[in-house]
DNA sequence: AATGCGTTCAACCGCGCTCCG
DNA sequence: ACGGAGCGCGGTTGAACGCAT
């Protein structure tokens, strides 16, 4: 008894979405909210399967999505999170709420993998032969690194908790994908935006692929009045709060790694665990490689927590909240 | 200008998980 | 307890694009 197809394979359109389809989908979701994807093609008349609709929404049309131009800080967070969580892109994305898992996955595969390889390669040259012995990093080292993270996270969190920053903290929970949706005035697939999208498309009707840019525009427009204003206007303030947010997210991921059960913790900590197993988890454990990567990863903002917090125990961290 | 090759990224596919009757 | 339906996730694909020759 096989799984039935999510939709009839015949008559289902595949490939890039057109602006018209985007408009239809956005309009529908604006009215009904995201969810019940199975009903979307039926109710909208879109010749797409429910999965395709969901994907299009979550990855491109959903408000609050930032595309391209990963900052160095974001890169570091991704690398850090990937080292700890492995290829759990959704989990990683939940700490970068403006990024989708697909986006992060693509960025990892196309940019960061190479970057790390390059960094590691340059270190390996001076240390080849020692790899087998340095393959294993001691648990103690990882604990220390995590303790550092926790300290940084604590600081970031206490910063974020200070009264003038509390507004940013409201968004500190990991995104479930729809974090922006409930924001008052935040969800803005407004008629103006749809009109704008349409207008954009009318300007380049010959380029169906521009659906993406148009949709992106829509997404950004949707963010107007929320956190998207940072792209222009008052960059310093916005960037700062965005950064604070990211740091707070870092704090959350560190805490979660302890919080989300010991098995999770031991999984990420034990040398034979998935963390160090395969190519999908970069081999960050070689001593020399770590040193170079550490330098880069800890480059920004790490100074505050560099002295290794000998007073913080894992138990203490587990009870942090 | 034409062609080949490498890169990027939107979208698809298949599997696993959860919920519900 | 079981099975079906719906959804989410990670891996993979392939079209579009840019650059080199």
Short mmCIF file of C-alpha atoms (C1' of nucleotides) in Angstrom, two decimals:
data_model
loop_
_atom_site.label_atom_id
_atom_site.label_comp_id
_atom_site.label_asym_id
_atom_site.label_seq_id
_atom_site.Cartn_x
_atom_site.Cartn_y
_atom_site.Cartn_z
CA UNK A 1 0.00 0.00 0.00
CA UNK A 2 1.99 2.93 -1.25
CA UNK A 3 1.58 6.47 -0.21
CA UNK A 4 -0.91 8.21 -2.43
CA UNK A 5 0.48 11.13 -4.37
CA UNK A 6 -0.02 14.48 -2.73
CA UNK A 7 -1.82 15.56 -5.84
CA UNK A 8 -2.84 14.25 -9.20
CA UNK A 9 0.31 14.02 -11.23
CA UNK A 10 -1.57 14.79 -14.41
CA UNK A 11 -2.48 18.39 -15.01
CA UNK A 12 -0.17 19.64 -12.34
CA UNK A 13 2.10 22.43 -13.39
CA UNK A 14 5.76 22.30 -12.52
CA UNK A 15 8.66 24.66 -12.81
CA UNK A 16 9.05 28.32 -12.00
CA UNK A 17 6.10 30.22 -10.64
CA UNK A 18 4.65 33.07 -12.61
CA UNK A 19 3.69 36.40 -11.05
CA UNK A 20 0.03 35.60 -11.69
CA UNK A 21 0.33 32.42 -9.69
CA UNK A 22 2.13 34.27 -6.93
CA UNK A 23 -0.63 36.83 -6.76
CA UNK A 24 -3.29 34.19 -6.60
CA UNK A 25 -1.47 32.33 -3.85
CA UNK A 26 -0.72 35.43 -1.83
CA UNK A 27 -4.28 36.65 -2.14
CA UNK A 28 -5.60 33.34 -0.96
CA UNK A 29 -3.26 33.14 2.00
CA UNK A 30 -3.99 36.71 2.89
CA UNK A 31 -7.59 35.74 3.18
CA UNK A 32 -7.30 32.33 4.77
CA UNK A 33 -3.86 32.31 6.33
CA UNK A 34 -1.19 29.71 5.66
CA UNK A 35 -2.02 26.08 6.25
CA UNK A 36 -4.42 23.51 4.90
CA UNK A 37 -2.25 23.37 1.83
CA UNK A 38 -4.19 20.55 0.33
CA UNK A 39 -7.12 22.86 -0.12
CA UNK A 40 -5.10 25.63 -1.74
CA UNK A 41 -4.93 24.32 -5.32
CA UNK A 42 -8.57 23.38 -5.24
CA UNK A 43 -9.75 26.67 -3.84
CA UNK A 44 -7.51 28.88 -5.92
CA UNK A 45 -7.62 27.02 -9.19
CA UNK A 46 -3.85 26.91 -9.25
CA UNK A 47 -2.55 23.99 -11.24
CA UNK A 48 0.03 23.30 -8.60
CA UNK A 49 0.30 20.61 -6.01
CA UNK A 50 -0.13 21.51 -2.39
CA UNK A 51 3.51 20.97 -1.64
CA UNK A 52 4.54 23.34 -4.36
CA UNK A 53 2.21 25.98 -2.95
CA UNK A 54 3.57 25.54 0.54
CA UNK A 55 7.13 25.70 -0.69
CA UNK A 56 6.50 28.78 -2.72
CA UNK A 57 4.95 30.48 0.26
CA UNK A 58 7.46 29.48 2.88
CA UNK A 59 10.51 30.11 0.75
CA UNK A 60 9.56 33.17 -1.26
CA UNK A 61 6.24 34.79 -0.64
CA UNK A 62 6.13 34.66 3.13
CA UNK A 63 6.63 38.08 4.62
CA UNK A 64 9.83 38.81 6.42
CA UNK A 65 12.15 36.90 4.16
CA UNK A 66 15.53 38.36 3.45
CA UNK A 67 17.25 37.09 0.35
CA UNK A 68 20.85 37.05 -0.73
CA UNK A 69 23.66 39.11 0.76
CA UNK A 70 24.43 36.99 3.75
CA UNK A 71 26.35 39.05 6.25
CA UNK A 72 29.54 37.81 7.76
CA UNK A 73 27.78 37.47 11.05
CA UNK A 74 25.12 35.31 9.49
CA UNK A 75 27.79 33.22 7.85
CA UNK A 76 29.43 32.64 11.16
CA UNK A 77 26.19 31.74 12.78
CA UNK A 78 25.42 29.25 10.05
CA UNK A 79 28.83 27.66 10.28
CA UNK A 80 28.59 27.52 14.01
CA UNK A 81 25.11 26.09 13.98
CA UNK A 82 25.96 23.63 11.25
CA UNK A 83 28.90 22.37 13.25
CA UNK A 84 26.65 21.80 16.21
CA UNK A 85 23.43 20.69 14.58
CA UNK A 86 24.63 19.13 11.37
CA UNK A 87 22.56 19.50 8.24
CA UNK A 88 19.39 20.28 10.13
CA UNK A 89 18.65 23.27 7.99
CA UNK A 90 15.24 23.91 9.40
CA UNK A 91 16.67 24.02 12.90
CA UNK A 92 19.42 26.33 11.75
CA UNK A 93 16.94 28.51 9.91
CA UNK A 94 14.86 28.85 13.03
CA UNK A 95 17.65 30.92 14.53
CA UNK A 96 17.92 33.11 11.47
CA UNK A 97 14.27 33.98 11.13
CA UNK A 98 14.73 36.09 8.03
CA UNK A 99 16.29 33.19 6.17
CA UNK A 100 14.66 30.08 4.88
CA UNK A 101 16.08 26.64 5.32
CA UNK A 102 16.33 26.30 1.57
CA UNK A 103 18.27 29.52 1.33
CA UNK A 104 20.65 28.51 4.08
CA UNK A 105 21.09 25.08 2.59
CA UNK A 106 21.89 26.56 -0.79
CA UNK A 107 24.24 29.10 0.69
CA UNK A 108 26.00 26.40 2.63
CA UNK A 109 26.41 24.17 -0.39
CA UNK A 110 27.51 26.89 -2.76
CA UNK A 111 29.51 29.25 -0.60
CA UNK A 112 30.32 28.13 2.89
CA UNK A 113 31.44 24.62 2.08
CA UNK A 114 34.02 26.04 -0.26
CA UNK A 115 35.02 28.70 2.18
CA UNK A 116 35.59 26.18 4.94
CA UNK A 117 37.39 23.85 2.62
CA UNK A 118 39.69 26.66 1.67
CA UNK A 119 40.33 27.58 5.26
CA UNK A 120 40.86 24.00 6.25
CA UNK A 121 43.02 23.29 3.25
CA UNK A 122 45.38 26.10 4.01
CA UNK A 123 45.78 24.78 7.52
CA UNK A 124 46.14 21.15 6.47
CA UNK A 125 49.18 21.93 4.40
CA UNK A 126 51.13 22.75 7.47
CA UNK A 127 49.80 19.84 9.44
CA UNK A 128 49.30 16.92 7.13
CA UNK A 129 49.85 13.53 8.63
CA UNK A 130 48.56 14.58 11.98
CA UNK A 131 44.98 14.43 10.89
CA UNK A 132 44.23 10.99 12.20
CA UNK A 133 45.32 11.80 15.69
CA UNK A 134 43.69 15.17 15.61
CA UNK A 135 40.48 13.82 14.18
CA UNK A 136 39.12 13.57 17.62
CA UNK A 137 38.63 16.60 19.69
CA UNK A 138 38.23 15.94 23.32
CA UNK A 139 34.85 16.32 24.85
CA UNK A 140 36.39 18.76 27.25
CA UNK A 141 37.36 21.07 24.44
CA UNK A 142 33.88 21.07 23.09
CA UNK A 143 32.42 21.72 26.46
CA UNK A 144 34.73 24.64 26.83
CA UNK A 145 33.70 25.98 23.50
CA UNK A 146 30.11 25.61 24.42
CA UNK A 147 30.71 27.32 27.69
CA UNK A 148 32.16 30.20 25.79
CA UNK A 149 29.10 30.28 23.63
CA UNK A 150 26.90 30.22 26.67
CA UNK A 151 28.72 33.09 28.22
CA UNK A 152 28.42 35.11 25.04
CA UNK A 153 24.82 34.16 24.83
CA UNK A 154 24.17 35.22 28.38
CA UNK A 155 25.66 38.58 27.70
CA UNK A 156 23.74 38.99 24.50
CA UNK A 157 20.58 37.96 26.22
CA UNK A 158 21.03 40.30 29.13
CA UNK A 159 21.72 43.06 26.64
CA UNK A 160 18.61 42.13 24.78
CA UNK A 161 16.64 42.04 27.99
CA UNK A 162 17.54 45.58 28.88
CA UNK A 163 14.39 47.74 28.66
CA UNK A 164 15.20 49.75 25.56
CA UNK A 165 15.78 46.56 23.61
CA UNK A 166 12.84 44.62 24.80
CA UNK A 167 10.93 45.25 21.63
CA UNK A 168 13.42 43.21 19.71
CA UNK A 169 13.16 40.43 22.18
CA UNK A 170 9.59 39.85 21.28
CA UNK A 171 10.86 38.15 18.17
CA UNK A 172 13.39 36.01 19.91
CA UNK A 173 11.61 32.76 19.75
CA UNK A 174 12.72 30.49 16.96
CA UNK A 175 10.61 31.05 13.97
CA UNK A 176 8.10 28.45 13.04
CA UNK A 177 8.10 29.84 9.59
CA UNK A 178 5.27 32.20 10.13
CA UNK A 179 6.71 34.43 12.73
CA UNK A 180 5.92 37.59 10.91
CA UNK A 181 2.45 36.62 10.08
CA UNK A 182 0.94 37.48 13.39
CA UNK A 183 2.66 40.78 13.76
CA UNK A 184 0.14 43.56 13.94
CA UNK A 185 0.41 45.30 10.65
CA UNK A 186 3.32 43.09 9.83
CA UNK A 187 1.61 40.80 7.47
CA UNK A 188 1.16 42.96 4.53
CA UNK A 189 0.21 41.16 1.42
CA UNK A 190 -1.84 44.20 0.98
CA UNK A 191 -3.63 45.13 -2.18
CA UNK A 192 -1.02 47.79 -2.72
CA UNK A 193 1.71 45.23 -2.62
CA UNK A 194 -0.07 42.95 -4.96
CA UNK A 195 -0.63 45.88 -7.25
CA UNK A 196 3.01 46.72 -7.00
CA UNK A 197 3.92 43.17 -7.81
CA UNK A 198 1.65 43.23 -10.77
CA UNK A 199 3.07 46.51 -11.90
CA UNK A 200 6.57 45.13 -11.62
CA UNK A 201 5.55 42.23 -13.74
CA UNK A 202 3.84 44.40 -16.31
CA UNK A 203 7.05 46.25 -16.73
CA UNK A 204 8.87 43.01 -17.69
CA UNK A 205 6.19 40.73 -19.02
CA UNK A 206 8.66 38.95 -21.23
CA UNK A 207 10.65 37.67 -18.31
CA UNK A 208 8.61 35.11 -16.49
CA UNK A 209 11.53 34.22 -14.30
CA UNK A 210 11.33 37.70 -12.87
CA UNK A 211 8.56 36.28 -10.80
CA UNK A 212 11.19 35.67 -8.23
CA UNK A 213 12.41 39.18 -8.08
CA UNK A 214 8.89 40.43 -8.11
CA UNK A 215 7.96 38.10 -5.35
CA UNK A 216 11.02 39.10 -3.46
CA UNK A 217 9.96 42.66 -3.83
CA UNK A 218 6.62 41.67 -2.47
CA UNK A 219 8.22 40.01 0.48
CA UNK A 220 10.30 43.03 1.21
CA UNK A 221 7.35 45.26 0.83
CA UNK A 222 5.51 43.09 3.23
CA UNK A 223 8.18 43.71 5.73
CA UNK A 224 7.86 47.43 5.53
CA UNK A 225 7.14 48.74 8.92
CA UNK A 226 8.70 45.74 10.54
CA UNK A 227 12.35 44.90 10.52
CA UNK A 228 12.96 45.24 6.84
CA UNK A 229 13.40 48.94 7.01
CA UNK A 230 17.01 48.32 7.79
CA UNK A 231 17.89 48.09 4.15
CA UNK A 232 17.82 51.83 4.02
CA UNK A 233 17.11 54.73 6.28
CA UNK A 234 18.78 54.37 9.64
CA UNK A 235 21.20 51.59 9.12
CA UNK A 236 23.24 51.86 12.24
CA UNK A 237 20.36 51.49 14.63
CA UNK A 238 18.64 48.83 12.62
CA UNK A 239 21.79 46.88 12.07
CA UNK A 240 22.53 47.03 15.71
CA UNK A 241 19.20 45.66 16.74
CA UNK A 242 19.40 43.05 14.06
CA UNK A 243 22.74 42.02 15.34
CA UNK A 244 21.49 41.94 18.87
CA UNK A 245 18.73 39.73 17.70
CA UNK A 246 21.14 37.39 16.04
CA UNK A 247 23.25 37.24 19.14
CA UNK A 248 20.23 36.50 21.18
CA UNK A 249 19.39 33.77 18.74
CA UNK A 250 22.82 32.40 19.27
CA UNK A 251 22.10 32.36 22.93
CA UNK A 252 18.96 30.44 22.32
CA UNK A 253 20.62 27.85 20.21
CA UNK A 254 23.27 27.28 22.78
CA UNK A 255 20.72 26.99 25.51
CA UNK A 256 18.55 24.76 23.45
CA UNK A 257 21.38 22.38 22.88
CA UNK A 258 21.41 21.80 26.57
CA UNK A 259 17.77 22.18 27.09
CA UNK A 260 16.49 19.84 24.48
CA UNK A 261 17.29 16.71 26.42
CA UNK A 262 20.55 15.15 27.33
CA UNK A 263 20.47 12.81 24.44
CA UNK A 264 20.53 15.73 22.11
CA UNK A 265 23.37 17.17 24.03
CA UNK A 266 25.41 14.04 24.13
CA UNK A 267 24.73 13.54 20.49
CA UNK A 268 26.32 16.80 19.62
CA UNK A 269 29.05 16.38 22.13
CA UNK A 270 30.27 12.84 21.80
CA UNK A 271 33.10 12.48 19.34
CA UNK A 272 31.58 9.46 17.68
CA UNK A 273 28.28 11.20 17.34
CA UNK A 274 26.99 12.58 14.13
CA UNK A 275 28.80 15.80 14.61
CA UNK A 276 32.06 14.36 13.44
CA UNK A 277 30.89 11.63 11.22
CA UNK A 278 30.67 12.53 7.62
CA UNK A 279 31.28 15.04 4.97
CA UNK A 280 27.99 16.71 5.60
CA UNK A 281 29.34 17.74 8.94
CA UNK A 282 32.48 19.67 8.30
CA UNK A 283 35.50 18.31 9.96
CA UNK A 284 36.02 21.14 12.33
CA UNK A 285 37.64 19.05 14.92
CA UNK A 286 41.15 18.88 13.71
CA UNK A 287 43.11 20.95 16.09
CA UNK A 288 44.80 23.12 13.53
CA UNK A 289 41.70 23.62 11.52
CA UNK A 290 39.88 24.71 14.56
CA UNK A 291 42.42 27.30 15.32
CA UNK A 292 42.00 29.01 12.00
CA UNK A 293 38.27 28.63 11.93
CA UNK A 294 37.98 29.68 15.52
CA UNK A 295 39.84 32.83 14.75
CA UNK A 296 37.37 33.63 12.05
CA UNK A 297 34.28 32.43 13.83
CA UNK A 298 35.07 34.15 17.06
CA UNK A 299 36.34 37.21 15.36
CA UNK A 300 33.36 39.38 16.00
CA UNK A 301 32.10 39.90 19.44
CA UNK A 302 33.86 36.96 20.89
CA UNK A 303 36.35 38.98 22.78
CA UNK A 304 33.85 39.68 25.44
CA UNK A 305 33.64 36.04 26.32
CA UNK A 306 37.06 34.79 25.53
CA UNK A 307 38.21 34.00 29.02
CA UNK A 308 36.77 30.65 29.41
CA UNK A 309 34.26 30.99 32.19
CA UNK A 310 35.60 28.35 34.40
CA UNK A 311 32.85 29.17 36.80
CA UNK A 312 30.03 28.14 34.52
CA UNK A 313 29.07 24.53 34.78
CA UNK A 314 26.92 22.65 32.37
CA UNK A 315 24.34 22.07 35.09
CA UNK A 316 24.16 25.75 35.70
CA UNK A 317 23.60 26.30 32.03
CA UNK A 318 20.92 23.72 31.88
CA UNK A 319 19.06 25.63 34.55
CA UNK A 320 19.66 28.96 33.00
CA UNK A 321 16.03 29.58 32.32
"C1'" DA B 1 29.59 35.74 -32.02
"C1'" DA B 2 29.50 31.01 -30.65
"C1'" DT B 3 30.47 27.50 -27.61
"C1'" DG B 4 31.70 25.16 -23.38
"C1'" DC B 5 31.99 24.97 -18.62
"C1'" DG B 6 31.15 26.13 -13.88
"C1'" DT B 7 28.07 28.24 -10.51
"C1'" DT B 8 23.82 29.46 -8.44
"C1'" DC B 9 19.40 28.75 -6.70
"C1'" DA B 10 14.35 27.77 -7.32
"C1'" DA B 11 11.83 23.87 -7.32
"C1'" DC B 12 11.01 18.94 -7.05
"C1'" DC B 13 11.21 14.32 -4.87
"C1'" DG B 14 10.88 11.01 -1.46
"C1'" DC B 15 10.91 9.88 3.23
"C1'" DG B 16 9.64 10.44 8.03
"C1'" DC B 17 6.84 12.36 11.55
"C1'" DT B 18 2.53 13.75 13.63
"C1'" DC B 19 -2.23 14.04 14.00
"C1'" DC B 20 -6.70 12.30 13.75
"C1'" DG B 21 -10.52 9.19 13.00
"C1'" DA C 1 -3.46 -0.13 17.81
"C1'" DC C 2 -3.81 0.93 13.13
"C1'" DG C 3 -3.95 3.32 8.84
"C1'" DG C 4 -4.59 7.40 6.09
"C1'" DA C 5 -3.81 12.29 5.36
"C1'" DG C 6 -1.18 16.26 5.75
"C1'" DC C 7 2.93 18.52 6.52
"C1'" DG C 8 7.96 19.34 7.16
"C1'" DC C 9 12.54 18.27 6.10
"C1'" DG C 10 16.87 17.21 3.66
"C1'" DG C 11 18.83 15.79 -0.62
"C1'" DT C 12 18.90 16.38 -5.40
"C1'" DT C 13 17.96 18.22 -9.94
"C1'" DG C 14 17.98 21.18 -13.77
"C1'" DA C 15 17.31 25.71 -15.87
"C1'" DA C 16 19.33 30.16 -15.98
"C1'" DC C 17 23.17 32.78 -15.78
"C1'" DG C 18 28.02 34.39 -16.05
"C1'" DC C 19 32.55 33.86 -17.42
"C1'" DA C 20 36.36 32.00 -20.16
"C1'" DT C 21 37.99 30.44 -24.45
#
